[in-house]
CSV table of C-alpha atoms and ligand atoms in Angstrom, one decimal:
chain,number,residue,atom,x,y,z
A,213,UNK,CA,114.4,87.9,125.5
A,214,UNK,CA,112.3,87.1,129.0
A,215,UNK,CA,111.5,83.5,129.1
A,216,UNK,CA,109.2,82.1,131.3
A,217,UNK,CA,109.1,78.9,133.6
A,218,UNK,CA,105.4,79.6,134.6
A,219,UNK,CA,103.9,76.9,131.9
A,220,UNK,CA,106.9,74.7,132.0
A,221,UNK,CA,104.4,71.9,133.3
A,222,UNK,CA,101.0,73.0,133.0
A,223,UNK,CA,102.0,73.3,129.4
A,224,UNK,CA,101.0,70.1,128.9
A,225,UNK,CA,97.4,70.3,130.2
A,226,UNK,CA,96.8,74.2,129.5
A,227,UNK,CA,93.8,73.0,127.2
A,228,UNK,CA,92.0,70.9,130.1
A,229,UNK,CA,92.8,73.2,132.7
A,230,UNK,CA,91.9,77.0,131.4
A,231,UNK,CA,88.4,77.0,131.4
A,232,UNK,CA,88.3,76.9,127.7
A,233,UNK,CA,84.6,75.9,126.6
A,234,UNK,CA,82.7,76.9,130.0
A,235,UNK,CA,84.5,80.4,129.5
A,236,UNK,CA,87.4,81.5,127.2
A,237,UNK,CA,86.6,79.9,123.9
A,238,UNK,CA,83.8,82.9,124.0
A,239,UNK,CA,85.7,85.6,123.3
A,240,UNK,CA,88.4,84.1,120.8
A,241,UNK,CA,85.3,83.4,119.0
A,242,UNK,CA,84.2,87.1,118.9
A,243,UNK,CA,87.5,88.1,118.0
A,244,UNK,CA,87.8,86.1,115.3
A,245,UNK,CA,84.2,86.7,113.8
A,246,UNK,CA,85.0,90.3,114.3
A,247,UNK,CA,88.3,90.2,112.4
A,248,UNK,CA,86.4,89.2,108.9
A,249,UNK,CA,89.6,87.6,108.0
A,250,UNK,CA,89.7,86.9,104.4
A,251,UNK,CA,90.7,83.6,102.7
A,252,UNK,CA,95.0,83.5,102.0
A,253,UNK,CA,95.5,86.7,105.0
A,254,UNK,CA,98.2,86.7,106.9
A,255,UNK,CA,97.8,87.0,110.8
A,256,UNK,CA,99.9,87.2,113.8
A,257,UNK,CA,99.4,85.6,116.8
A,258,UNK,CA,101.1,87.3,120.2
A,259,UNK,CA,101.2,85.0,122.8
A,260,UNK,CA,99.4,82.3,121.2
A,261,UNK,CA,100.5,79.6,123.8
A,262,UNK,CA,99.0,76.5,122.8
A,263,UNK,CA,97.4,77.4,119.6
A,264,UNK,CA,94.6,77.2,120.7
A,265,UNK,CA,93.5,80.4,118.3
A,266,UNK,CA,94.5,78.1,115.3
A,267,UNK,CA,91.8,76.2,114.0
A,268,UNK,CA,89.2,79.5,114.2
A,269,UNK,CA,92.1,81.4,112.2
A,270,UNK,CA,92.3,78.2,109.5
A,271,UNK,CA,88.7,78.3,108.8
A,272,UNK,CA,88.8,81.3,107.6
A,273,UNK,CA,91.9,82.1,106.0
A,274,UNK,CA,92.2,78.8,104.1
A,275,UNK,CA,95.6,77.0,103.6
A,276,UNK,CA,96.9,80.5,101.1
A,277,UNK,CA,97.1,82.2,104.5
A,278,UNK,CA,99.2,81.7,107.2
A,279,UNK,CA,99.4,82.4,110.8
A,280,UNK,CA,102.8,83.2,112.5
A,281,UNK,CA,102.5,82.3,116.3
A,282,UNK,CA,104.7,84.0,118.6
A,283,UNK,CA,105.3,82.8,123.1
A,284,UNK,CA,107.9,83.4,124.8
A,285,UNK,CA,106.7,79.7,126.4
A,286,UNK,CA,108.8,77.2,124.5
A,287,UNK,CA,106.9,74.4,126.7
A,288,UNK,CA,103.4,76.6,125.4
A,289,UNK,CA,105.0,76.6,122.0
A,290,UNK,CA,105.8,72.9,121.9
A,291,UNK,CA,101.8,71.9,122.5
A,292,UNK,CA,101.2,74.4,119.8
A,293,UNK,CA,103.4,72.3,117.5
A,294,UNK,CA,102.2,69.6,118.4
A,295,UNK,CA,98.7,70.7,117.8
A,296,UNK,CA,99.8,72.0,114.5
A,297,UNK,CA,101.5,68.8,113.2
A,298,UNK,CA,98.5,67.1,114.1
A,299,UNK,CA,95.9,68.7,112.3
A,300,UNK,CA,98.7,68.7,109.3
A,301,UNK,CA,99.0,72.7,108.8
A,302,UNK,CA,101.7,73.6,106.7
A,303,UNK,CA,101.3,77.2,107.0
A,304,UNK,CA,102.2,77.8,110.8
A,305,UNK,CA,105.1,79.3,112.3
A,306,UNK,CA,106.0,79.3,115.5
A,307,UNK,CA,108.8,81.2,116.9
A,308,UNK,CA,109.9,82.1,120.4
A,309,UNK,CA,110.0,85.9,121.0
A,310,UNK,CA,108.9,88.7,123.1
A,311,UNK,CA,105.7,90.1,122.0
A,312,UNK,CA,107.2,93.6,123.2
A,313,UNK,CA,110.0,93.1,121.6
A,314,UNK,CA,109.5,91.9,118.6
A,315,UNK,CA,112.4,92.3,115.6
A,316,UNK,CA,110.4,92.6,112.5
A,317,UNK,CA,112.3,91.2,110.1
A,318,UNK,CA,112.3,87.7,111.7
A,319,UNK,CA,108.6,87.2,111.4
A,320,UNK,CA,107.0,87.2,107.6
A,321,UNK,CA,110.6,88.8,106.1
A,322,UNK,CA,110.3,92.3,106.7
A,323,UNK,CA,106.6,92.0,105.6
A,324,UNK,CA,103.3,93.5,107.3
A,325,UNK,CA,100.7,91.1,108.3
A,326,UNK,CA,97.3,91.9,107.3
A,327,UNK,CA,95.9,90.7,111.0
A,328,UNK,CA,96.9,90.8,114.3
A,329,UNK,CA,96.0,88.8,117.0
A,330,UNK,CA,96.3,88.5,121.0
A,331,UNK,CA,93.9,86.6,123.4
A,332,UNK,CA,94.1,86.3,127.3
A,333,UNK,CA,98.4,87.5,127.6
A,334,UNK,CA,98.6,91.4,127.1
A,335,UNK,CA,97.5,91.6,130.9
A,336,UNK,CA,100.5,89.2,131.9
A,337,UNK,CA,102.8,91.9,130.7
A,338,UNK,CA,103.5,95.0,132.5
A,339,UNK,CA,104.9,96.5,129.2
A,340,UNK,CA,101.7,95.3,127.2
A,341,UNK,CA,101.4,99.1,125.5
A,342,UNK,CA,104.8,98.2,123.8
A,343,UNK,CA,102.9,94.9,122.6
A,344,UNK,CA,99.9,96.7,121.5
A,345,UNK,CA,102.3,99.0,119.6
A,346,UNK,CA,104.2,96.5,118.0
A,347,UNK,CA,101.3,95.2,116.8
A,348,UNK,CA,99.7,97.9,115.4
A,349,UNK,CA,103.4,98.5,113.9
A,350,UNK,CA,103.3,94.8,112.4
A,351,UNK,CA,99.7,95.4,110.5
A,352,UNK,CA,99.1,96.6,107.2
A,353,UNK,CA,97.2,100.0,106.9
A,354,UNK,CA,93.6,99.0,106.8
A,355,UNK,CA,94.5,95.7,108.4
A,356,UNK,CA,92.9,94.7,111.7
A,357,UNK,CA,94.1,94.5,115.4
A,358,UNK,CA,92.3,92.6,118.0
A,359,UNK,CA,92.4,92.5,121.8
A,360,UNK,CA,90.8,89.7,123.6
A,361,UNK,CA,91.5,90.1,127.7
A,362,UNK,CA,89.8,89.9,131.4
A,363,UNK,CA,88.4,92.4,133.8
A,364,UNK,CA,86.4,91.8,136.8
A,365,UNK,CA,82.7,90.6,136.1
A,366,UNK,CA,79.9,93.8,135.9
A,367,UNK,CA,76.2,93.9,137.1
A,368,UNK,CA,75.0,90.8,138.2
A,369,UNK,CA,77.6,88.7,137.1
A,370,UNK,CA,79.9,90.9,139.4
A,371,UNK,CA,79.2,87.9,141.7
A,372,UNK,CA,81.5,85.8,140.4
A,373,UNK,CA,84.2,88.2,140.8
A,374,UNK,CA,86.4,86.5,143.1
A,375,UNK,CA,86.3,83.2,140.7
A,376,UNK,CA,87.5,85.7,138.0
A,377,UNK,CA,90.0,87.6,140.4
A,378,UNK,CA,91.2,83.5,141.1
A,379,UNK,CA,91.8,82.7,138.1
A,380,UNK,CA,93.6,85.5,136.8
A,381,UNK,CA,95.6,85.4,140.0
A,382,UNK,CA,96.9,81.8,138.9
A,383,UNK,CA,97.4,82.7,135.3
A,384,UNK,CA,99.7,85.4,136.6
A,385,UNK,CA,97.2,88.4,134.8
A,386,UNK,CA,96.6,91.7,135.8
A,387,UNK,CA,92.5,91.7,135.9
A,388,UNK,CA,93.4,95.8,136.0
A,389,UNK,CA,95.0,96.5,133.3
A,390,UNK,CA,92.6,96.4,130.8
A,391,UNK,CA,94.7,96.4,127.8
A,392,UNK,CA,91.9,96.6,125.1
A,393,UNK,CA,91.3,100.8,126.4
A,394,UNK,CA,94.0,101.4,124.1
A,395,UNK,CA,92.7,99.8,121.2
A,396,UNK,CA,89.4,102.2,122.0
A,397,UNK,CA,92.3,105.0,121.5
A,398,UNK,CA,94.5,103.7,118.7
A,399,UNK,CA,92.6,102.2,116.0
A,400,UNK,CA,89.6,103.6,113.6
A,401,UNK,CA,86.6,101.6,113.4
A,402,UNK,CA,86.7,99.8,117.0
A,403,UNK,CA,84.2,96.7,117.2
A,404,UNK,CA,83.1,96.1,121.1
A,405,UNK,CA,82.1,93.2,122.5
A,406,UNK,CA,82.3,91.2,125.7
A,407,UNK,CA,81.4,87.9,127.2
A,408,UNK,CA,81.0,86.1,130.3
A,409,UNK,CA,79.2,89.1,132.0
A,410,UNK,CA,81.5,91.3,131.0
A,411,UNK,CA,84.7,89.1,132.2
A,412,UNK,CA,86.2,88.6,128.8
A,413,UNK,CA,86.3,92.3,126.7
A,414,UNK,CA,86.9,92.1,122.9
A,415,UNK,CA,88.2,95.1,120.9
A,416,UNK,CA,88.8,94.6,116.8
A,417,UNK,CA,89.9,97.8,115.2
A,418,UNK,CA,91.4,99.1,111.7
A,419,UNK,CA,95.2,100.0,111.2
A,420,UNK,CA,95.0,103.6,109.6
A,421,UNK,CA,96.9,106.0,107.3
A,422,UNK,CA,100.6,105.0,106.1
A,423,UNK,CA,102.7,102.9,109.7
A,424,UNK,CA,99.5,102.3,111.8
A,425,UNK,CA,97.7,104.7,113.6
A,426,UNK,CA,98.9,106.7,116.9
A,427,UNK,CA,101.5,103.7,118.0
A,428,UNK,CA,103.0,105.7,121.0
A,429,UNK,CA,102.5,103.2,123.4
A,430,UNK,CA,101.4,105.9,125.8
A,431,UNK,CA,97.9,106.1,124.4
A,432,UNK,CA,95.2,104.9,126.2
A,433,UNK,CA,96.3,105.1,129.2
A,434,UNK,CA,93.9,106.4,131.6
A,435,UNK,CA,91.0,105.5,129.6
A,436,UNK,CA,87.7,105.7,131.2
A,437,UNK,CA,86.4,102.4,131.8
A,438,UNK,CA,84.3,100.5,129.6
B,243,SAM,C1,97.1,82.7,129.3
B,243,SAM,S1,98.1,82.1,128.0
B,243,SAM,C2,97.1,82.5,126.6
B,243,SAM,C3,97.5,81.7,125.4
B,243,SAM,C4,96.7,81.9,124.1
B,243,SAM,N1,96.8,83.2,123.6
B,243,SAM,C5,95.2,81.5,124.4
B,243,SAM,O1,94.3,82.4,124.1
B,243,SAM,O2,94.9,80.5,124.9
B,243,SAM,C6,99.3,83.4,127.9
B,243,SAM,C7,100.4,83.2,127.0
B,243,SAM,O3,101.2,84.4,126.8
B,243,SAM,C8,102.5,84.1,126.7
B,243,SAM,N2,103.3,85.3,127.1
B,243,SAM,C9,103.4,85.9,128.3
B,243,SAM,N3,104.1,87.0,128.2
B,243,SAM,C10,104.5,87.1,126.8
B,243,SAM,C11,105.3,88.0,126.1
B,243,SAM,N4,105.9,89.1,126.7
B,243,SAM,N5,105.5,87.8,124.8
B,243,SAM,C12,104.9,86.7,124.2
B,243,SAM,N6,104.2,85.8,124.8
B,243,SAM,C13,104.0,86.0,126.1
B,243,SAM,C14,102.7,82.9,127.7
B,243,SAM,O4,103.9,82.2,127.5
B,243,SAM,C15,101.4,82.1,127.4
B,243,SAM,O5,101.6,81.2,126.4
């Protein structure tokens, strides 16, 4: 499994530091909304760092749900536990794997989750179609997938493009690789949305027929931009 040093201290203030309420809390919102979780659902969380996904998720699936986190971050995952013990959630778990290399039968027991989840990380991974895959792999037909990421501000917002290119350069992202186009590809029923002047892109779809729908990581590639 990769592990990564890069929030080894900033860990600890991720929350204060990411630009959470001015500009990131916006599209985990959306995704969230868009997901029309149902009370006692089951989601999955890739990459959920700090948690900071959790308390949207609660609301809406209710303490007969659960959410399985997944970081390859164990500092990210600590603050997540933290955050989890704190608000007094029994119905977390947080494990430290590889989002594209996930083993199946070490998250909910073999079992399919009815939602997945992954906010601001697919564009940290240069395998992220494997992620998206998994994913789609790890979701019940009919279940829902969404794809929260950056991409360089459009139309007048386009201005602040080198604050965006900035601060995906520090997070380590690649504000090119729009992961979400293959979520435009892969699922049925796509829900679109954006934020921030088109900085954050939101993409909520539905997991067709029988093991997902198309799940060769090679789709999407070479979408048209959105
Ligand atoms: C920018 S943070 C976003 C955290 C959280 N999803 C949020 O919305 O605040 C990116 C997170 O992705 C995690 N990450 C990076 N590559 C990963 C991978 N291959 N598998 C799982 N998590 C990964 C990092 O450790 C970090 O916690």
């Amino acid at each position: 499994m990769k592990r990564t040093a890069r929030y080894r201290t900033s860990a600890l203030f991720y929350d204060l530091i990411s630009a959470e309420w001015p500009v990131y809390r916006a599209g985990r919102v959306a995704a969230i909304d868009l997901l029309e979780l149902q009370p006692g659902e089951h989601v999955l969380d890739v990459g959920c760092g700090t948690g900071l996904n959790f308390s949207h998720l609660q609301r809406r699936i209710g303490p007969d749900g659960s959410i399985t986190g997944i970081d390859t971050s164990a500092h990210m995952l600590a603050q997540a536990r933290r955050r989890t013990h704190s608000a007094g959630w029994d119905n977390v778990r947080l494990i430290e794997a590889d989002g594209t290399d996930l083993d199946p039968a070490n998250l909910r027991a073999g079992r399919r989750f009815d939602a997945a989840i992954s906010t601001y990380v697919l564009s940290l991974m240069p395998a992220w179609p494997r992620a998206i895959a998994t994913m789609i792999e790890l979701t019940r037909p009919g279940g829902r997938v969404a794809v929260v990421d950056m991409q360089r501000p459009v139309g007048r917002a386009a201005a602040w493009t080198p604050l965006a290119r900035l601060a995906c350069l520090l997070g380590g992202s690649d504000i090119e690789a729009h992961p979400w186009k293959m979520i435009d590809s892969v699922l049925s029923d796509v829900h679109v949305a954006s934020a921030r002047g088109g900085h954050i892109q939101i993409r909520v779809g539905s997991v067709g027929g029988t093991s997902g729908c198309g799940t060769d990581p090679s789709n999407g590639m070479g979408h048209p931009d959105a």
